[in-house]
Short mmCIF file of C-alpha atoms in Angstrom, two decimals:
data_model
loop_
_atom_site.label_atom_id
_atom_site.label_comp_id
_atom_site.label_asym_id
_atom_site.label_seq_id
_atom_site.Cartn_x
_atom_site.Cartn_y
_atom_site.Cartn_z
CA UNK A 1 26.51 10.77 -31.01
CA UNK A 2 30.18 12.35 -32.93
CA UNK A 3 32.69 12.14 -30.49
CA UNK A 4 31.58 8.13 -30.31
CA UNK A 5 32.14 8.16 -34.08
CA UNK A 6 34.97 9.21 -34.17
CA UNK A 7 36.27 6.83 -31.08
CA UNK A 8 34.51 4.18 -32.98
CA UNK A 9 36.38 4.74 -35.43
CA UNK A 10 39.83 4.66 -33.60
CA UNK A 11 38.81 1.82 -32.47
CA UNK A 12 37.93 0.26 -36.00
CA UNK A 13 41.32 1.21 -36.99
CA UNK A 14 43.46 -0.71 -34.17
CA UNK A 15 41.17 -4.32 -35.30
CA UNK A 16 41.92 -4.10 -38.30
CA UNK A 17 38.09 -3.96 -38.83
CA UNK A 18 36.90 -2.75 -42.08
CA UNK A 19 34.36 0.16 -41.67
CA UNK A 20 31.38 -0.06 -43.53
CA UNK A 21 31.77 -3.81 -41.76
CA UNK A 22 31.97 -2.53 -38.56
CA UNK A 23 29.37 0.15 -39.01
CA UNK A 24 27.11 -2.53 -40.99
CA UNK A 25 27.07 -4.64 -37.66
CA UNK A 26 26.44 -2.08 -35.25
CA UNK A 27 23.40 -0.99 -37.49
CA UNK A 28 22.19 -4.61 -37.74
CA UNK A 29 22.16 -4.88 -34.21
CA UNK A 30 20.09 -2.13 -33.20
CA UNK A 31 17.84 -3.52 -36.05
CA UNK A 32 17.72 -6.88 -34.05
CA UNK A 33 17.94 -5.27 -30.35
CA UNK A 34 14.28 -3.28 -31.53
CA UNK A 35 13.02 -6.50 -33.56
CA UNK A 36 13.18 -8.29 -30.19
CA UNK A 37 12.14 -6.09 -28.00
CA UNK A 38 8.76 -5.68 -29.75
CA UNK A 39 8.31 -9.37 -29.87
CA UNK A 40 8.63 -9.73 -26.39
CA UNK A 41 6.42 -5.90 -25.75
CA UNK A 42 3.20 -7.67 -27.43
CA UNK A 43 3.86 -10.56 -25.98
CA UNK A 44 3.74 -8.17 -22.62
CA UNK A 45 0.54 -5.81 -23.95
CA UNK A 46 -1.24 -9.21 -23.98
CA UNK A 47 -1.29 -10.38 -21.55
CA UNK A 48 -2.13 -6.29 -19.87
CA UNK A 49 -5.28 -6.56 -21.91
CA UNK A 50 -6.51 -9.59 -20.04
CA UNK A 51 -6.27 -8.84 -16.87
CA UNK A 52 -6.78 -5.27 -17.32
CA UNK A 53 -10.21 -6.60 -18.96
CA UNK A 54 -10.63 -8.34 -15.86
CA UNK A 55 -10.90 -5.95 -13.88
CA UNK A 56 -12.89 -3.58 -15.77
CA UNK A 57 -15.41 -6.02 -16.22
CA UNK A 58 -15.56 -7.49 -12.67
CA UNK A 59 -19.22 -8.91 -11.52
CA UNK A 60 -20.39 -7.30 -8.45
CA UNK A 61 -20.08 -9.38 -5.05
CA UNK A 62 -23.29 -10.08 -4.06
CA UNK A 63 -22.26 -9.97 0.11
CA UNK A 64 -21.19 -5.86 -0.83
CA UNK A 65 -17.69 -4.21 -0.75
CA UNK A 66 -16.38 -3.61 2.63
CA UNK A 67 -13.19 -1.28 2.57
CA UNK A 68 -10.39 0.63 4.38
CA UNK A 69 -7.82 2.79 2.51
CA UNK A 70 -4.41 3.67 3.91
CA UNK A 71 -2.95 6.32 2.85
CA UNK A 72 0.70 6.58 4.60
CA UNK A 73 2.04 10.30 4.30
CA UNK A 74 5.09 11.86 5.01
CA UNK A 75 5.63 15.42 4.12
CA UNK A 76 2.54 15.01 0.62
CA UNK A 77 0.97 18.98 0.92
CA UNK A 78 1.37 18.40 -2.71
CA UNK A 79 -0.59 15.44 -3.71
CA UNK A 80 -2.84 14.02 -0.18
CA UNK A 81 -5.68 17.15 -1.20
CA UNK A 82 -5.86 15.05 -4.24
CA UNK A 83 -5.33 11.78 -3.46
CA UNK A 84 -8.06 11.79 -0.45
CA UNK A 85 -10.32 13.49 -2.29
CA UNK A 86 -10.35 10.81 -5.21
CA UNK A 87 -10.78 8.40 -2.96
CA UNK A 88 -13.64 9.72 -0.69
CA UNK A 89 -15.42 10.79 -4.50
CA UNK A 90 -15.43 6.62 -4.77
CA UNK A 91 -17.68 6.39 -2.33
CA UNK A 92 -20.16 4.78 -4.65
CA UNK A 93 -20.70 0.81 -5.38
CA UNK A 94 -18.67 1.02 -1.35
CA UNK A 95 -21.27 -0.26 1.24
CA UNK A 96 -18.91 0.72 4.29
CA UNK A 97 -15.92 2.83 3.14
CA UNK A 98 -13.43 4.08 6.41
CA UNK A 99 -10.53 6.25 4.37
CA UNK A 100 -7.34 6.58 7.40
CA UNK A 101 -4.50 9.15 6.25
CA UNK A 102 -1.35 8.38 8.80
CA UNK A 103 0.94 11.04 8.87
CA UNK A 104 3.89 9.44 9.46
CA UNK A 105 5.82 12.74 11.19
CA UNK A 106 5.72 15.29 8.40
CA UNK A 107 7.38 18.65 8.81
CA UNK A 108 4.76 20.23 6.27
CA UNK A 109 1.38 20.92 5.99
CA UNK A 110 -0.27 17.60 4.88
CA UNK A 111 -2.08 17.02 8.16
CA UNK A 112 -3.40 20.31 8.18
CA UNK A 113 -4.46 19.99 4.28
CA UNK A 114 -5.82 16.74 5.07
CA UNK A 115 -8.29 17.85 7.73
CA UNK A 116 -9.31 20.40 5.76
CA UNK A 117 -10.20 17.52 3.12
CA UNK A 118 -12.25 15.73 5.69
CA UNK A 119 -14.44 19.16 7.36
CA UNK A 120 -15.55 19.52 3.41
CA UNK A 121 -15.84 16.74 1.95
CA UNK A 122 -19.28 15.64 1.71
CA UNK A 123 -18.17 12.38 1.85
CA UNK A 124 -15.96 13.59 4.59
CA UNK A 125 -17.34 11.49 8.10
CA UNK A 126 -15.33 8.46 6.39
CA UNK A 127 -11.91 9.99 6.74
CA UNK A 128 -9.79 9.64 9.68
CA UNK A 129 -6.66 11.45 9.86
CA UNK A 130 -3.44 10.36 13.21
CA UNK A 131 -0.47 9.96 13.31
CA UNK A 132 1.79 7.09 13.04
CA UNK A 133 3.85 7.65 16.11
CA UNK A 134 7.85 8.51 16.53
CA UNK A 135 9.28 4.58 15.55
CA UNK A 136 10.57 2.30 17.44
CA UNK A 137 14.39 2.40 18.64
CA UNK A 138 15.60 -1.21 18.72
CA UNK A 139 13.93 -1.44 15.57
CA UNK A 140 14.29 -1.34 11.77
CA UNK A 141 11.38 0.47 10.39
CA UNK A 142 12.08 1.86 7.13
CA UNK A 143 10.30 3.54 4.94
CA UNK A 144 6.38 3.84 5.16
CA UNK A 145 6.26 0.19 6.70
CA UNK A 146 5.82 1.81 10.51
CA UNK A 147 3.08 4.09 9.35
CA UNK A 148 0.97 1.52 7.49
CA UNK A 149 1.54 -0.78 10.32
CA UNK A 150 -0.03 1.33 12.58
CA UNK A 151 -2.77 2.14 10.61
CA UNK A 152 -3.80 -0.76 10.00
CA UNK A 153 -4.56 -1.77 13.27
CA UNK A 154 -7.64 0.24 13.28
CA UNK A 155 -8.54 -1.02 9.64
CA UNK A 156 -12.68 -2.62 10.04
CA UNK A 157 -12.66 -3.82 6.06
CA UNK A 158 -12.70 -7.09 5.16
CA UNK A 159 -9.89 -5.83 2.24
CA UNK A 160 -7.12 -3.34 2.97
CA UNK A 161 -5.82 -0.79 0.85
CA UNK A 162 -2.85 0.71 0.82
CA UNK A 163 -2.70 3.68 -1.35
CA UNK A 164 0.45 5.89 -1.56
CA UNK A 165 -0.37 9.94 -1.65
CA UNK A 166 0.96 10.24 -5.13
CA UNK A 167 -1.79 7.89 -6.29
CA UNK A 168 -5.25 9.21 -7.65
CA UNK A 169 -8.13 6.84 -7.83
CA UNK A 170 -10.26 6.93 -11.32
CA UNK A 171 -13.88 6.98 -11.11
CA UNK A 172 -15.19 3.45 -9.68
CA UNK A 173 -11.13 2.35 -9.83
CA UNK A 174 -11.98 1.65 -5.80
CA UNK A 175 -15.14 -0.73 -6.69
CA UNK A 176 -13.52 -2.24 -9.87
CA UNK A 177 -10.15 -3.57 -7.63
CA UNK A 178 -11.80 -4.73 -4.52
CA UNK A 179 -14.53 -6.80 -6.58
CA UNK A 180 -11.75 -8.44 -8.74
CA UNK A 181 -10.08 -9.27 -5.71
CA UNK A 182 -13.07 -11.05 -4.19
CA UNK A 183 -14.13 -12.62 -6.76
CA UNK A 184 -10.55 -14.35 -7.74
CA UNK A 185 -10.15 -14.79 -3.82
CA UNK A 186 -7.05 -13.06 -4.47
CA UNK A 187 -4.90 -12.96 -0.48
CA UNK A 188 -3.00 -10.10 -2.31
CA UNK A 189 -4.15 -7.99 -5.30
CA UNK A 190 -1.73 -4.93 -6.88
CA UNK A 191 -1.51 -3.67 -10.64
CA UNK A 192 0.92 -1.08 -13.18
CA UNK A 193 -1.31 1.72 -13.27
CA UNK A 194 -1.21 4.81 -15.51
CA UNK A 195 1.67 7.67 -14.78
CA UNK A 196 1.36 10.96 -15.15
CA UNK A 197 4.41 12.71 -15.73
CA UNK A 198 4.49 16.91 -15.03
CA UNK A 199 8.70 17.70 -15.03
CA UNK A 200 10.74 16.72 -17.89
CA UNK A 201 12.61 15.07 -16.29
CA UNK A 202 10.14 12.86 -15.60
CA UNK A 203 8.88 12.80 -19.43
CA UNK A 204 12.59 11.68 -20.17
CA UNK A 205 12.79 8.89 -17.70
CA UNK A 206 9.23 7.95 -16.56
CA UNK A 207 8.84 6.37 -19.86
CA UNK A 208 12.07 4.58 -20.20
CA UNK A 209 11.41 2.38 -16.74
CA UNK A 210 7.99 0.96 -17.93
CA UNK A 211 9.89 -0.14 -20.95
CA UNK A 212 12.59 -1.54 -18.99
CA UNK A 213 9.91 -3.19 -16.74
CA UNK A 214 8.85 -4.80 -19.73
CA UNK A 215 11.61 -6.98 -20.06
CA UNK A 216 12.46 -7.43 -16.47
CA UNK A 217 8.86 -8.39 -15.08
CA UNK A 218 7.46 -10.85 -16.85
CA UNK A 219 3.67 -10.52 -14.49
CA UNK A 220 2.28 -13.62 -15.83
CA UNK A 221 5.06 -15.91 -14.01
CA UNK A 222 4.21 -14.14 -11.19
CA UNK A 223 0.12 -15.28 -11.18
CA UNK A 224 1.59 -18.51 -11.83
CA UNK A 225 0.83 -19.96 -8.36
CA UNK A 226 3.43 -23.28 -9.15
CA UNK A 227 5.84 -20.64 -9.27
CA UNK A 228 7.76 -18.91 -6.51
CA UNK A 229 7.96 -15.54 -7.74
CA UNK A 230 6.16 -12.77 -6.57
CA UNK A 231 5.62 -9.05 -7.39
CA UNK A 232 3.67 -6.32 -6.35
CA UNK A 233 3.66 -2.60 -6.67
CA UNK A 234 3.79 -0.65 -3.89
CA UNK A 235 1.51 2.55 -5.29
CA UNK A 236 -1.71 0.03 -4.56
CA UNK A 237 -2.04 -3.17 -2.63
CA UNK A 238 -5.35 -4.62 -2.09
CA UNK A 239 -5.19 -7.10 0.87
CA UNK A 240 -7.51 -9.76 2.64
CA UNK A 241 -7.62 -8.38 5.93
CA UNK A 242 -7.16 -12.06 7.34
CA UNK A 243 -4.85 -12.90 5.74
CA UNK A 244 -2.42 -9.60 5.92
CA UNK A 245 -3.10 -9.77 9.91
CA UNK A 246 -1.98 -13.56 9.99
CA UNK A 247 1.27 -13.92 8.44
CA UNK A 248 1.97 -10.24 10.21
CA UNK A 249 2.27 -7.58 6.97
CA UNK A 250 4.06 -5.00 7.16
CA UNK A 251 5.55 -5.70 11.00
CA UNK A 252 7.06 -8.87 9.26
CA UNK A 253 11.42 -8.92 9.36
CA UNK A 254 12.37 -9.02 6.05
CA UNK A 255 9.83 -6.50 4.87
CA UNK A 256 9.72 -3.87 7.12
CA UNK A 257 13.61 -3.66 6.91
CA UNK A 258 13.70 -3.60 2.74
CA UNK A 259 13.62 -0.73 0.87
CA UNK A 260 11.38 -2.27 -1.71
CA UNK A 261 8.93 -3.83 0.74
CA UNK A 262 6.48 -4.53 -1.79
CA UNK A 263 8.57 -7.09 -3.78
CA UNK A 264 9.01 -8.66 -0.17
CA UNK A 265 5.06 -8.14 0.90
CA UNK A 266 4.36 -9.97 -2.66
CA UNK A 267 7.12 -13.01 -1.64
CA UNK A 268 5.96 -13.66 1.88
CA UNK A 269 2.26 -13.65 0.98
CA UNK A 270 2.65 -16.14 -1.86
CA UNK A 271 5.86 -18.06 -0.59
CA UNK A 272 5.78 -18.42 3.18
CA UNK A 273 2.33 -18.30 3.74
CA UNK A 274 0.75 -19.72 -0.03
CA UNK A 275 -1.40 -17.36 -0.02
CA UNK A 276 -2.81 -16.49 -3.28
CA UNK A 277 -0.75 -13.08 -5.28
CA UNK A 278 -2.51 -11.54 -8.38
CA UNK A 279 -0.74 -8.73 -10.53
CA UNK A 280 -2.71 -7.03 -12.88
CA UNK A 281 -3.38 -3.89 -14.89
CA UNK A 282 -4.71 -1.27 -13.26
CA UNK A 283 -4.51 1.13 -15.69
CA UNK A 284 -8.84 1.25 -15.01
CA UNK A 285 -7.88 2.13 -11.05
CA UNK A 286 -5.93 5.01 -10.41
CA UNK A 287 -3.31 6.60 -12.14
CA UNK A 288 -0.08 8.17 -10.30
CA UNK A 289 2.38 11.24 -10.70
CA UNK A 290 5.38 10.20 -8.71
CA UNK A 291 7.82 13.27 -8.91
CA UNK A 292 6.89 16.76 -8.82
CA UNK A 293 11.08 17.98 -9.30
CA UNK A 294 14.46 16.35 -10.90
CA UNK A 295 15.52 15.68 -7.45
CA UNK A 296 13.00 14.22 -6.69
CA UNK A 297 13.18 11.62 -9.72
CA UNK A 298 16.80 11.27 -8.71
CA UNK A 299 16.44 10.32 -5.33
CA UNK A 300 13.71 8.23 -5.69
CA UNK A 301 14.82 5.78 -8.42
CA UNK A 302 17.97 5.53 -6.88
CA UNK A 303 16.83 4.42 -3.82
CA UNK A 304 15.23 1.11 -5.83
CA UNK A 305 17.31 0.04 -9.03
CA UNK A 306 19.32 -1.26 -7.47
CA UNK A 307 17.40 -3.69 -5.19
CA UNK A 308 14.86 -3.78 -7.83
CA UNK A 309 17.80 -6.00 -9.09
CA UNK A 310 18.59 -8.52 -5.49
CA UNK A 311 21.95 -6.32 -5.33
CA UNK A 312 23.71 -8.04 -8.53
CA UNK A 313 26.14 -5.72 -10.02
CA UNK A 314 26.12 -7.51 -13.33
CA UNK A 315 22.25 -6.89 -14.01
CA UNK A 316 22.79 -3.45 -12.92
CA UNK A 317 25.87 -2.95 -15.76
CA UNK A 318 23.77 -5.38 -18.22
CA UNK A 319 21.22 -3.08 -18.45
CA UNK A 320 22.72 -0.23 -18.77
CA UNK A 321 25.02 -1.56 -21.43
CA UNK A 322 21.54 -2.93 -23.27
CA UNK A 323 19.59 0.59 -22.73
CA UNK A 324 22.88 2.02 -24.80
CA UNK A 325 22.80 0.10 -27.42
CA UNK A 326 19.05 -0.12 -27.67
CA UNK A 327 17.89 4.00 -27.51
CA UNK A 328 22.42 5.59 -28.70
CA UNK A 329 23.30 2.58 -31.41
CA UNK A 330 20.65 3.56 -34.03
CA UNK A 331 21.57 7.44 -34.10
CA UNK A 332 25.36 6.75 -33.74
CA UNK A 333 25.29 3.83 -36.83
CA UNK A 334 23.04 6.93 -38.31
CA UNK A 335 25.47 10.31 -38.02
CA UNK A 336 28.40 7.31 -38.35
CA UNK A 337 26.96 6.57 -41.44
CA UNK A 338 26.71 9.57 -43.02
CA UNK A 339 30.03 10.33 -41.74
CA UNK A 340 31.81 7.92 -43.80
CA UNK A 341 29.30 8.91 -46.81
CA UNK A 342 29.53 5.76 -48.60
CA UNK A 343 27.54 3.21 -50.64
CA UNK A 344 27.61 1.09 -46.96
CA UNK A 345 25.12 4.40 -45.57
CA UNK A 346 21.81 3.21 -46.95
CA UNK A 347 21.77 0.30 -44.54
CA UNK A 348 22.66 2.33 -41.40
CA UNK A 349 19.41 5.21 -42.79
CA UNK A 350 16.83 2.19 -42.71
CA UNK A 351 18.18 0.65 -39.70
CA UNK A 352 17.68 4.57 -38.24
CA UNK A 353 13.94 5.19 -39.52
CA UNK A 354 13.09 1.01 -38.28
CA UNK A 355 14.36 2.00 -34.63
CA UNK A 356 13.16 5.22 -34.47
CA UNK A 357 9.49 3.99 -36.18
CA UNK A 358 9.40 1.15 -33.54
CA UNK A 359 10.42 2.92 -30.74
CA UNK A 360 7.52 5.35 -31.88
CA UNK A 361 5.25 2.61 -32.66
CA UNK A 362 5.12 1.33 -28.94
CA UNK A 363 4.99 4.55 -27.58
CA UNK A 364 2.05 5.25 -29.26
CA UNK A 365 0.53 2.36 -28.04
CA UNK A 366 1.09 2.73 -23.93
CA UNK A 367 -0.28 6.21 -24.44
CA UNK A 368 -3.57 4.58 -26.34
CA UNK A 369 -3.79 1.96 -23.72
CA UNK A 370 -3.78 4.61 -20.91
CA UNK A 371 -0.30 3.70 -19.32
CA UNK A 372 1.64 7.17 -20.34
CA UNK A 373 1.81 9.81 -22.40
CA UNK A 374 3.77 9.76 -26.32
CA UNK A 375 5.40 13.73 -24.74
CA UNK A 376 9.16 13.67 -26.03
CA UNK A 377 9.30 10.04 -27.71
CA UNK A 378 12.12 11.54 -29.76
CA UNK A 379 14.31 11.59 -26.84
CA UNK A 380 14.61 8.79 -26.00
CA UNK A 381 18.38 8.59 -26.49
CA UNK A 382 18.48 11.51 -23.56
CA UNK A 383 16.58 9.85 -21.43
CA UNK A 384 18.33 6.82 -21.58
CA UNK A 385 21.72 8.09 -20.34
CA UNK A 386 19.58 10.07 -17.49
CA UNK A 387 18.59 6.26 -16.34
CA UNK A 388 22.37 4.99 -16.94
CA UNK A 389 22.85 7.47 -14.80
CA UNK A 390 20.41 6.87 -11.49
CA UNK A 391 20.86 3.17 -12.12
CA UNK A 392 25.27 3.09 -11.50
CA UNK A 393 24.48 6.28 -8.85
CA UNK A 394 21.82 3.40 -7.23
CA UNK A 395 24.26 0.20 -7.03
CA UNK A 396 27.57 2.64 -5.96
CA UNK A 397 25.06 3.77 -3.36
CA UNK A 398 24.63 0.55 -2.72
CA UNK A 399 28.45 -1.75 -2.83
CA UNK A 400 29.78 1.52 -1.03
CA UNK A 401 27.72 1.25 1.96
CA UNK A 402 26.98 4.92 1.19
CA UNK A 403 23.16 4.17 1.02
CA UNK A 404 20.01 6.25 -0.18
CA UNK A 405 17.67 8.58 0.94
CA UNK A 406 14.25 9.51 0.38
CA UNK A 407 12.79 13.28 1.20
CA UNK A 408 16.24 13.62 3.88
CA UNK A 409 15.52 10.11 5.63
CA UNK A 410 18.30 7.59 5.17
CA UNK A 411 18.12 4.68 3.58
CA UNK A 412 20.26 1.84 4.39
CA UNK A 413 20.54 -2.05 3.45
CA UNK A 414 18.84 -3.77 6.13
CA UNK A 415 21.83 -5.65 7.51
CA UNK A 416 23.63 -2.34 7.89
CA UNK A 417 21.08 -0.83 9.81
CA UNK A 418 20.16 -4.45 11.82
CA UNK A 419 24.58 -3.44 12.62
CA UNK A 420 23.92 -0.05 13.49
CA UNK A 421 21.31 -0.89 15.74
CA UNK A 422 23.07 -3.91 17.19
CA UNK A 423 25.97 -1.36 18.51
CA UNK A 424 23.32 0.95 20.37
CA UNK A 425 22.22 -1.78 22.37
CA UNK A 426 25.57 -3.41 23.18
#
């Protein structure tokens, strides 16, 4: 902040803007930014509360529940036991539960641990552990698409729930979600779950990811059947099995070869297959703990952010600047005002207090709603710098053609992967 203030002082001298005027302008900008964000957040929070209530209070269905839960796993020895156990503990209220752990050629103890759960859990007879097998050499299958599609062929339930291995279902969570899907005749239902953070980097970055999603995602539009806008959260997706099989599911070109396959699935179901897609609040259904280390978090989000913005350089730069202004400007204005020690310094102090209180109250409400802890909320400026670094890195990897990786596996842009396969065929 001190270095930035020195730079601002120098800039003002060049453009001949009086320092008090520049100080007031920067302070006002911070207030306006957080006032606008607060209003948008309240609208999004209203949507979360309304859809969350619909999930929690979903009426029981007369025909009973028949569900196949598919859990893809690649080197998930740290997560697989808790995930599978949470699913098997959700048998109450599910008349016909089938649980499939599909191993995607893991190199660790994932299969051994999953098999152990099958042998020791009281509902272990409902669990099948299978291998996805090697991927076709002449086709592009990115991420978990190959594994989940292979498992879906063995699914017997009327609904399929695709669940990431780092997700844990809450008591009665599966029942609530599937009942909602049936009552509202959804071809695809997914939602935002609770976030649990372990490492310091996750506590700094993950809340800001959620706060940025408030800006970028209006899920009420996604739920409007008249709008050709769709979304889905890949960590938990519930499909009507007949619909999934009818349009091809994860095997569809444009889904299987895309890094953010969950968003593409939502688009294909809604816009291509003309199905019913809903995105609701799932904080009562499940919680997720995505990354155990800073390295995992960096690798995970660099593969998603640029593609989530539809490979728009302008969008990534704009959001990065907005984060720097929103989280850095109030602190900078405060330090700048103290350095000037003039009557104009009063407003930056008031602006800093308003912006800080707004951030604190939003994080407190996110915790109250069960979305994420308010831990380290006062470190937002540091988290914002980390998030901007990740976003810019994601963009540069996409623009330069370096591509991304996940757990050591290379992930390229779909067209680049196809070109590479075409050369092999030639």
